[in-house]
């Protein structure tokens, strides 16, 4: 059985949730700053393109397998 909720436990949960939201917000804004760098953006686009090419190759190999 879980502990009954108290105003103190609610405050602790709220504080933890706010901290997690702030950490996520910091991570997202850091990621946006990275993507605004033209060199990082080019690398990201290149990596996505390479990933798509690999996936297409795997899919084409998969299509050749007997059903």
PDB file of N, CA and C in Angstrom:
ATOM      1  N   UNK A   1       0.839  -1.177   0.000  1.00  0.00           N
ATOM      2  CA  UNK A   1       0.000   0.000   0.000  1.00  0.00           C
ATOM      3  C   UNK A   1       0.884   1.240   0.000  1.00  0.00           C
ATOM      4  N   UNK A   2       0.540   2.240  -0.764  1.00  0.00           N
ATOM      5  CA  UNK A   2       1.360   3.437  -0.845  1.00  0.00           C
ATOM      6  C   UNK A   2       1.059   4.382   0.309  1.00  0.00           C
ATOM      7  N   UNK A   3       2.025   5.249   0.539  1.00  0.00           N
ATOM      8  CA  UNK A   3       1.863   6.214   1.625  1.00  0.00           C
ATOM      9  C   UNK A   3       0.791   7.227   1.242  1.00  0.00           C
ATOM     10  N   UNK A   4       0.056   7.704   2.222  1.00  0.00           N
ATOM     11  CA  UNK A   4      -0.942   8.731   1.907  1.00  0.00           C
ATOM     12  C   UNK A   4      -0.238  10.018   1.473  1.00  0.00           C
ATOM     13  N   UNK A   5      -0.869  10.711   0.570  1.00  0.00           N
ATOM     14  CA  UNK A   5      -0.292  11.966   0.099  1.00  0.00           C
ATOM     15  C   UNK A   5      -0.467  13.036   1.161  1.00  0.00           C
ATOM     16  N   UNK A   6       0.587  13.811   1.317  1.00  0.00           N
ATOM     17  CA  UNK A   6       0.555  14.915   2.275  1.00  0.00           C
ATOM     18  C   UNK A   6       0.952  16.180   1.542  1.00  0.00           C
ATOM     19  N   UNK A   7       0.667  17.331   2.109  1.00  0.00           N
ATOM     20  CA  UNK A   7       1.126  18.570   1.470  1.00  0.00           C
ATOM     21  C   UNK A   7       2.646  18.583   1.280  1.00  0.00           C
ATOM     22  N   UNK A   8       3.377  17.989   2.240  1.00  0.00           N
ATOM     23  CA  UNK A   8       4.836  17.951   2.126  1.00  0.00           C
ATOM     24  C   UNK A   8       5.273  17.082   0.947  1.00  0.00           C
ATOM     25  N   UNK A   9       4.640  15.905   0.814  1.00  0.00           N
ATOM     26  CA  UNK A   9       5.023  15.025  -0.295  1.00  0.00           C
ATOM     27  C   UNK A   9       4.629  15.648  -1.630  1.00  0.00           C
ATOM     28  N   UNK A  10       3.501  16.355  -1.657  1.00  0.00           N
ATOM     29  CA  UNK A  10       3.103  17.059  -2.877  1.00  0.00           C
ATOM     30  C   UNK A  10       4.131  18.119  -3.242  1.00  0.00           C
ATOM     31  N   UNK A  11       4.628  18.851  -2.232  1.00  0.00           N
ATOM     32  CA  UNK A  11       5.633  19.892  -2.473  1.00  0.00           C
ATOM     33  C   UNK A  11       6.927  19.288  -3.011  1.00  0.00           C
ATOM     34  N   UNK A  12       7.322  18.156  -2.447  1.00  0.00           N
ATOM     35  CA  UNK A  12       8.550  17.490  -2.904  1.00  0.00           C
ATOM     36  C   UNK A  12       8.388  17.027  -4.349  1.00  0.00           C
ATOM     37  N   UNK A  13       7.240  16.418  -4.655  1.00  0.00           N
ATOM     38  CA  UNK A  13       6.980  15.965  -6.031  1.00  0.00           C
ATOM     39  C   UNK A  13       6.969  17.144  -6.990  1.00  0.00           C
ATOM     40  N   UNK A  14       6.342  18.237  -6.594  1.00  0.00           N
ATOM     41  CA  UNK A  14       6.284  19.426  -7.445  1.00  0.00           C
ATOM     42  C   UNK A  14       7.686  19.984  -7.666  1.00  0.00           C
ATOM     43  N   UNK A  15       8.476  20.050  -6.610  1.00  0.00           N
ATOM     44  CA  UNK A  15       9.851  20.558  -6.716  1.00  0.00           C
ATOM     45  C   UNK A  15      10.660  19.679  -7.670  1.00  0.00           C
ATOM     46  N   UNK A  16      10.548  18.359  -7.526  1.00  0.00           N
ATOM     47  CA  UNK A  16      11.272  17.436  -8.405  1.00  0.00           C
ATOM     48  C   UNK A  16      10.821  17.577  -9.853  1.00  0.00           C
ATOM     49  N   UNK A  17       9.525  17.732 -10.051  1.00  0.00           N
ATOM     50  CA  UNK A  17       8.993  17.888 -11.405  1.00  0.00           C
ATOM     51  C   UNK A  17       9.502  19.174 -12.036  1.00  0.00           C
ATOM     52  N   UNK A  18       9.503  20.257 -11.278  1.00  0.00           N
ATOM     53  CA  UNK A  18       9.996  21.539 -11.795  1.00  0.00           C
ATOM     54  C   UNK A  18      11.477  21.428 -12.155  1.00  0.00           C
ATOM     55  N   UNK A  19      12.263  20.750 -11.318  1.00  0.00           N
ATOM     56  CA  UNK A  19      13.688  20.564 -11.615  1.00  0.00           C
ATOM     57  C   UNK A  19      13.882  19.765 -12.900  1.00  0.00           C
ATOM     58  N   UNK A  20      13.077  18.718 -13.086  1.00  0.00           N
ATOM     59  CA  UNK A  20      13.180  17.913 -14.308  1.00  0.00           C
ATOM     60  C   UNK A  20      12.810  18.740 -15.535  1.00  0.00           C
ATOM     61  N   UNK A  21      11.784  19.566 -15.415  1.00  0.00           N
ATOM     62  CA  UNK A  21      11.372  20.421 -16.534  1.00  0.00           C
ATOM     63  C   UNK A  21      12.486  21.412 -16.865  1.00  0.00           C
ATOM     64  N   UNK A  22      13.116  21.988 -15.845  1.00  0.00           N
ATOM     65  CA  UNK A  22      14.204  22.937 -16.077  1.00  0.00           C
ATOM     66  C   UNK A  22      15.389  22.256 -16.749  1.00  0.00           C
ATOM     67  N   UNK A  23      15.709  21.026 -16.328  1.00  0.00           N
ATOM     68  CA  UNK A  23      16.804  20.289 -16.956  1.00  0.00           C
ATOM     69  C   UNK A  23      16.491  20.003 -18.419  1.00  0.00           C
ATOM     70  N   UNK A  24      15.265  19.605 -18.691  1.00  0.00           N
ATOM     71  CA  UNK A  24      14.857  19.336 -20.065  1.00  0.00           C
ATOM     72  C   UNK A  24      14.918  20.609 -20.904  1.00  0.00           C
ATOM     73  N   UNK A  25      14.454  21.710 -20.349  1.00  0.00           N
ATOM     74  CA  UNK A  25      14.491  22.994 -21.048  1.00  0.00           C
ATOM     75  C   UNK A  25      15.933  23.394 -21.360  1.00  0.00           C
ATOM     76  N   UNK A  26      16.837  23.195 -20.397  1.00  0.00           N
ATOM     77  CA  UNK A  26      18.253  23.505 -20.630  1.00  0.00           C
ATOM     78  C   UNK A  26      18.831  22.628 -21.734  1.00  0.00           C
ATOM     79  N   UNK A  27      18.472  21.351 -21.722  1.00  0.00           N
ATOM     80  CA  UNK A  27      18.962  20.437 -22.760  1.00  0.00           C
ATOM     81  C   UNK A  27      18.463  20.855 -24.137  1.00  0.00           C
ATOM     82  N   UNK A  28      17.178  21.193 -24.214  1.00  0.00           N
ATOM     83  CA  UNK A  28      16.599  21.582 -25.501  1.00  0.00           C
ATOM     84  C   UNK A  28      17.210  22.873 -26.019  1.00  0.00           C
ATOM     85  N   UNK A  29      17.403  23.860 -25.148  1.00  0.00           N
ATOM     86  CA  UNK A  29      17.973  25.113 -25.636  1.00  0.00           C
ATOM     87  C   UNK A  29      19.434  24.917 -26.020  1.00  0.00           C
ATOM     88  N   UNK A  30      20.145  24.024 -25.326  1.00  0.00           N
ATOM     89  CA  UNK A  30      21.512  23.718 -25.728  1.00  0.00           C
ATOM     90  C   UNK A  30      21.550  23.046 -27.090  1.00  0.00           C
ATOM     91  N   UNK A  31      20.605  22.149 -27.334  1.00  0.00           N
ATOM     92  CA  UNK A  31      20.514  21.468 -28.631  1.00  0.00           C
ATOM     93  C   UNK A  31      20.198  22.466 -29.739  1.00  0.00           C
ATOM     94  N   UNK A  32      19.284  23.398 -29.465  1.00  0.00           N
ATOM     95  CA  UNK A  32      18.941  24.415 -30.460  1.00  0.00           C
ATOM     96  C   UNK A  32      20.146  25.292 -30.778  1.00  0.00           C
ATOM     97  N   UNK A  33      20.940  25.628 -29.761  1.00  0.00           N
ATOM     98  CA  UNK A  33      22.151  26.428 -29.999  1.00  0.00           C
ATOM     99  C   UNK A  33      23.128  25.657 -30.870  1.00  0.00           C
ATOM    100  N   UNK A  34      23.266  24.351 -30.596  1.00  0.00           N
ATOM    101  CA  UNK A  34      24.160  23.535 -31.417  1.00  0.00           C
ATOM    102  C   UNK A  34      23.711  23.519 -32.874  1.00  0.00           C
ATOM    103  N   UNK A  35      22.406  23.333 -33.081  1.00  0.00           N
ATOM    104  CA  UNK A  35      21.906  23.263 -34.456  1.00  0.00           C
ATOM    105  C   UNK A  35      22.000  24.602 -35.168  1.00  0.00           C
ATOM    106  N   UNK A  36      22.055  25.700 -34.419  1.00  0.00           N
ATOM    107  CA  UNK A  36      22.175  27.004 -35.070  1.00  0.00           C
ATOM    108  C   UNK A  36      23.595  27.223 -35.593  1.00  0.00           C
ATOM    109  N   UNK A  37      24.546  26.413 -35.128  1.00  0.00           N
ATOM    110  CA  UNK A  37      25.912  26.475 -35.640  1.00  0.00           C
ATOM    111  C   UNK A  37      25.916  25.815 -37.020  1.00  0.00           C
ATOM    112  N   UNK A  38      26.301  26.552 -38.065  1.00  0.00           N
ATOM    113  CA  UNK A  38      26.223  26.005 -39.431  1.00  0.00           C
ATOM    114  C   UNK A  38      27.005  24.700 -39.607  1.00  0.00           C
ATOM    115  N   UNK A  39      28.163  24.596 -38.978  1.00  0.00           N
ATOM    116  CA  UNK A  39      28.973  23.388 -39.138  1.00  0.00           C
ATOM    117  C   UNK A  39      28.293  22.182 -38.481  1.00  0.00           C
ATOM    118  N   UNK A  40      27.757  22.381 -37.288  1.00  0.00           N
ATOM    119  CA  UNK A  40      27.035  21.305 -36.594  1.00  0.00           C
ATOM    120  C   UNK A  40      25.792  20.923 -37.394  1.00  0.00           C
ATOM    121  N   UNK A  41      25.111  21.914 -37.930  1.00  0.00           N
ATOM    122  CA  UNK A  41      23.907  21.648 -38.725  1.00  0.00           C
ATOM    123  C   UNK A  41      24.262  20.793 -39.942  1.00  0.00           C
ATOM    124  N   UNK A  42      25.355  21.130 -40.616  1.00  0.00           N
ATOM    125  CA  UNK A  42      25.781  20.347 -41.788  1.00  0.00           C
ATOM    126  C   UNK A  42      26.076  18.902 -41.391  1.00  0.00           C
ATOM    127  N   UNK A  43      26.761  18.733 -40.254  1.00  0.00           N
ATOM    128  CA  UNK A  43      27.085  17.380 -39.790  1.00  0.00           C
ATOM    129  C   UNK A  43      25.814  16.599 -39.479  1.00  0.00           C
ATOM    130  N   UNK A  44      24.845  17.256 -38.861  1.00  0.00           N
ATOM    131  CA  UNK A  44      23.588  16.594 -38.517  1.00  0.00           C
ATOM    132  C   UNK A  44      22.848  16.160 -39.772  1.00  0.00           C
ATOM    133  N   UNK A  45      22.784  17.045 -40.758  1.00  0.00           N
ATOM    134  CA  UNK A  45      22.105  16.720 -42.014  1.00  0.00           C
ATOM    135  C   UNK A  45      22.817  15.557 -42.701  1.00  0.00           C
ATOM    136  N   UNK A  46      24.150  15.600 -42.714  1.00  0.00           N
ATOM    137  CA  UNK A  46      24.919  14.522 -43.346  1.00  0.00           C
ATOM    138  C   UNK A  46      24.669  13.190 -42.630  1.00  0.00           C
ATOM    139  N   UNK A  47      24.673  13.215 -41.299  1.00  0.00           N
ATOM    140  CA  UNK A  47      24.422  11.987 -40.534  1.00  0.00           C
ATOM    141  C   UNK A  47      23.027  11.432 -40.808  1.00  0.00           C
ATOM    142  N   UNK A  48      22.032  12.321 -40.884  1.00  0.00           N
ATOM    143  CA  UNK A  48      20.667  11.865 -41.182  1.00  0.00           C
ATOM    144  C   UNK A  48      20.604  11.249 -42.569  1.00  0.00           C
ATOM    145  N   UNK A  49      21.280  11.880 -43.529  1.00  0.00           N
ATOM    146  CA  UNK A  49      21.282  11.366 -44.901  1.00  0.00           C
ATOM    147  C   UNK A  49      21.931   9.980 -44.943  1.00  0.00           C
ATOM    148  N   UNK A  50      23.059   9.826 -44.251  1.00  0.00           N
ATOM    149  CA  UNK A  50      23.736   8.526 -44.211  1.00  0.00           C
ATOM    150  C   UNK A  50      22.856   7.470 -43.546  1.00  0.00           C
ATOM    151  N   UNK A  51      22.161   7.854 -42.497  1.00  0.00           N
ATOM    152  CA  UNK A  51      21.259   6.912 -41.822  1.00  0.00           C
ATOM    153  C   UNK A  51      20.132   6.480 -42.746  1.00  0.00           C
ATOM    154  N   UNK A  52      19.585   7.428 -43.494  1.00  0.00           N
ATOM    155  CA  UNK A  52      18.507   7.103 -44.432  1.00  0.00           C
ATOM    156  C   UNK A  52      19.017   6.161 -45.523  1.00  0.00           C
ATOM    157  N   UNK A  53      20.224   6.417 -46.016  1.00  0.00           N
ATOM    158  CA  UNK A  53      20.792   5.549 -47.050  1.00  0.00           C
ATOM    159  C   UNK A  53      20.986   4.129 -46.519  1.00  0.00           C
ATOM    160  N   UNK A  54      21.466   4.008 -45.282  1.00  0.00           N
ATOM    161  CA  UNK A  54      21.647   2.680 -44.683  1.00  0.00           C
ATOM    162  C   UNK A  54      20.306   1.974 -44.519  1.00  0.00           C
ATOM    163  N   UNK A  55      19.302   2.724 -44.098  1.00  0.00           N
ATOM    164  CA  UNK A  55      17.985   2.126 -43.914  1.00  0.00           C
ATOM    165  C   UNK A  55      17.416   1.669 -45.257  1.00  0.00           C
ATOM    166  N   UNK A  56      17.591   2.469 -46.296  1.00  0.00           N
ATOM    167  CA  UNK A  56      17.107   2.081 -47.624  1.00  0.00           C
ATOM    168  C   UNK A  56      17.814   0.823 -48.112  1.00  0.00           C
ATOM    169  N   UNK A  57      19.113   0.730 -47.850  1.00  0.00           N
ATOM    170  CA  UNK A  57      19.863  -0.459 -48.246  1.00  0.00           C
ATOM    171  C   UNK A  57      19.344  -1.692 -47.504  1.00  0.00           C
ATOM    172  N   UNK A  58      19.125  -1.555 -46.206  1.00  0.00           N
ATOM    173  CA  UNK A  58      18.589  -2.677 -45.430  1.00  0.00           C
ATOM    174  C   UNK A  58      17.203  -3.079 -45.916  1.00  0.00           C
ATOM    175  N   UNK A  59      16.378  -2.098 -46.233  1.00  0.00           N
ATOM    176  CA  UNK A  59      15.038  -2.406 -46.737  1.00  0.00           C
ATOM    177  C   UNK A  59      15.102  -3.127 -48.075  1.00  0.00           C
ATOM    178  N   UNK A  60      16.009  -2.690 -48.944  1.00  0.00           N
ATOM    179  CA  UNK A  60      16.117  -3.363 -50.239  1.00  0.00           C
ATOM    180  C   UNK A  60      16.607  -4.797 -50.056  1.00  0.00           C
ATOM    181  N   UNK A  61      17.523  -5.024 -49.116  1.00  0.00           N
ATOM    182  CA  UNK A  61      17.973  -6.391 -48.832  1.00  0.00           C
ATOM    183  C   UNK A  61      16.836  -7.219 -48.255  1.00  0.00           C
ATOM    184  N   UNK A  62      16.054  -6.613 -47.399  1.00  0.00           N
ATOM    185  CA  UNK A  62      14.925  -7.305 -46.788  1.00  0.00           C
ATOM    186  C   UNK A  62      13.916  -7.733 -47.852  1.00  0.00           C
ATOM    187  N   UNK A  63      13.717  -6.901 -48.855  1.00  0.00           N
ATOM    188  CA  UNK A  63      12.751  -7.214 -49.915  1.00  0.00           C
ATOM    189  C   UNK A  63      13.202  -8.393 -50.760  1.00  0.00           C
ATOM    190  N   UNK A  64      14.504  -8.669 -50.787  1.00  0.00           N
ATOM    191  CA  UNK A  64      14.994  -9.788 -51.597  1.00  0.00           C
ATOM    192  C   UNK A  64      14.897 -11.122 -50.870  1.00  0.00           C
ATOM    193  N   UNK A  65      14.620 -11.087 -49.573  1.00  0.00           N
ATOM    194  CA  UNK A  65      14.494 -12.336 -48.817  1.00  0.00           C
ATOM    195  C   UNK A  65      13.205 -13.054 -49.198  1.00  0.00           C
ATOM    196  N   UNK A  66      13.246 -14.392 -49.204  1.00  0.00           N
ATOM    197  CA  UNK A  66      12.021 -15.135 -49.510  1.00  0.00           C
ATOM    198  C   UNK A  66      10.960 -14.885 -48.434  1.00  0.00           C
ATOM    199  N   UNK A  67       9.746 -14.835 -48.881  1.00  0.00           N
ATOM    200  CA  UNK A  67       8.639 -14.574 -47.940  1.00  0.00           C
ATOM    201  C   UNK A  67       8.131 -15.847 -47.346  1.00  0.00           C
TER     202      UNK A  67
END
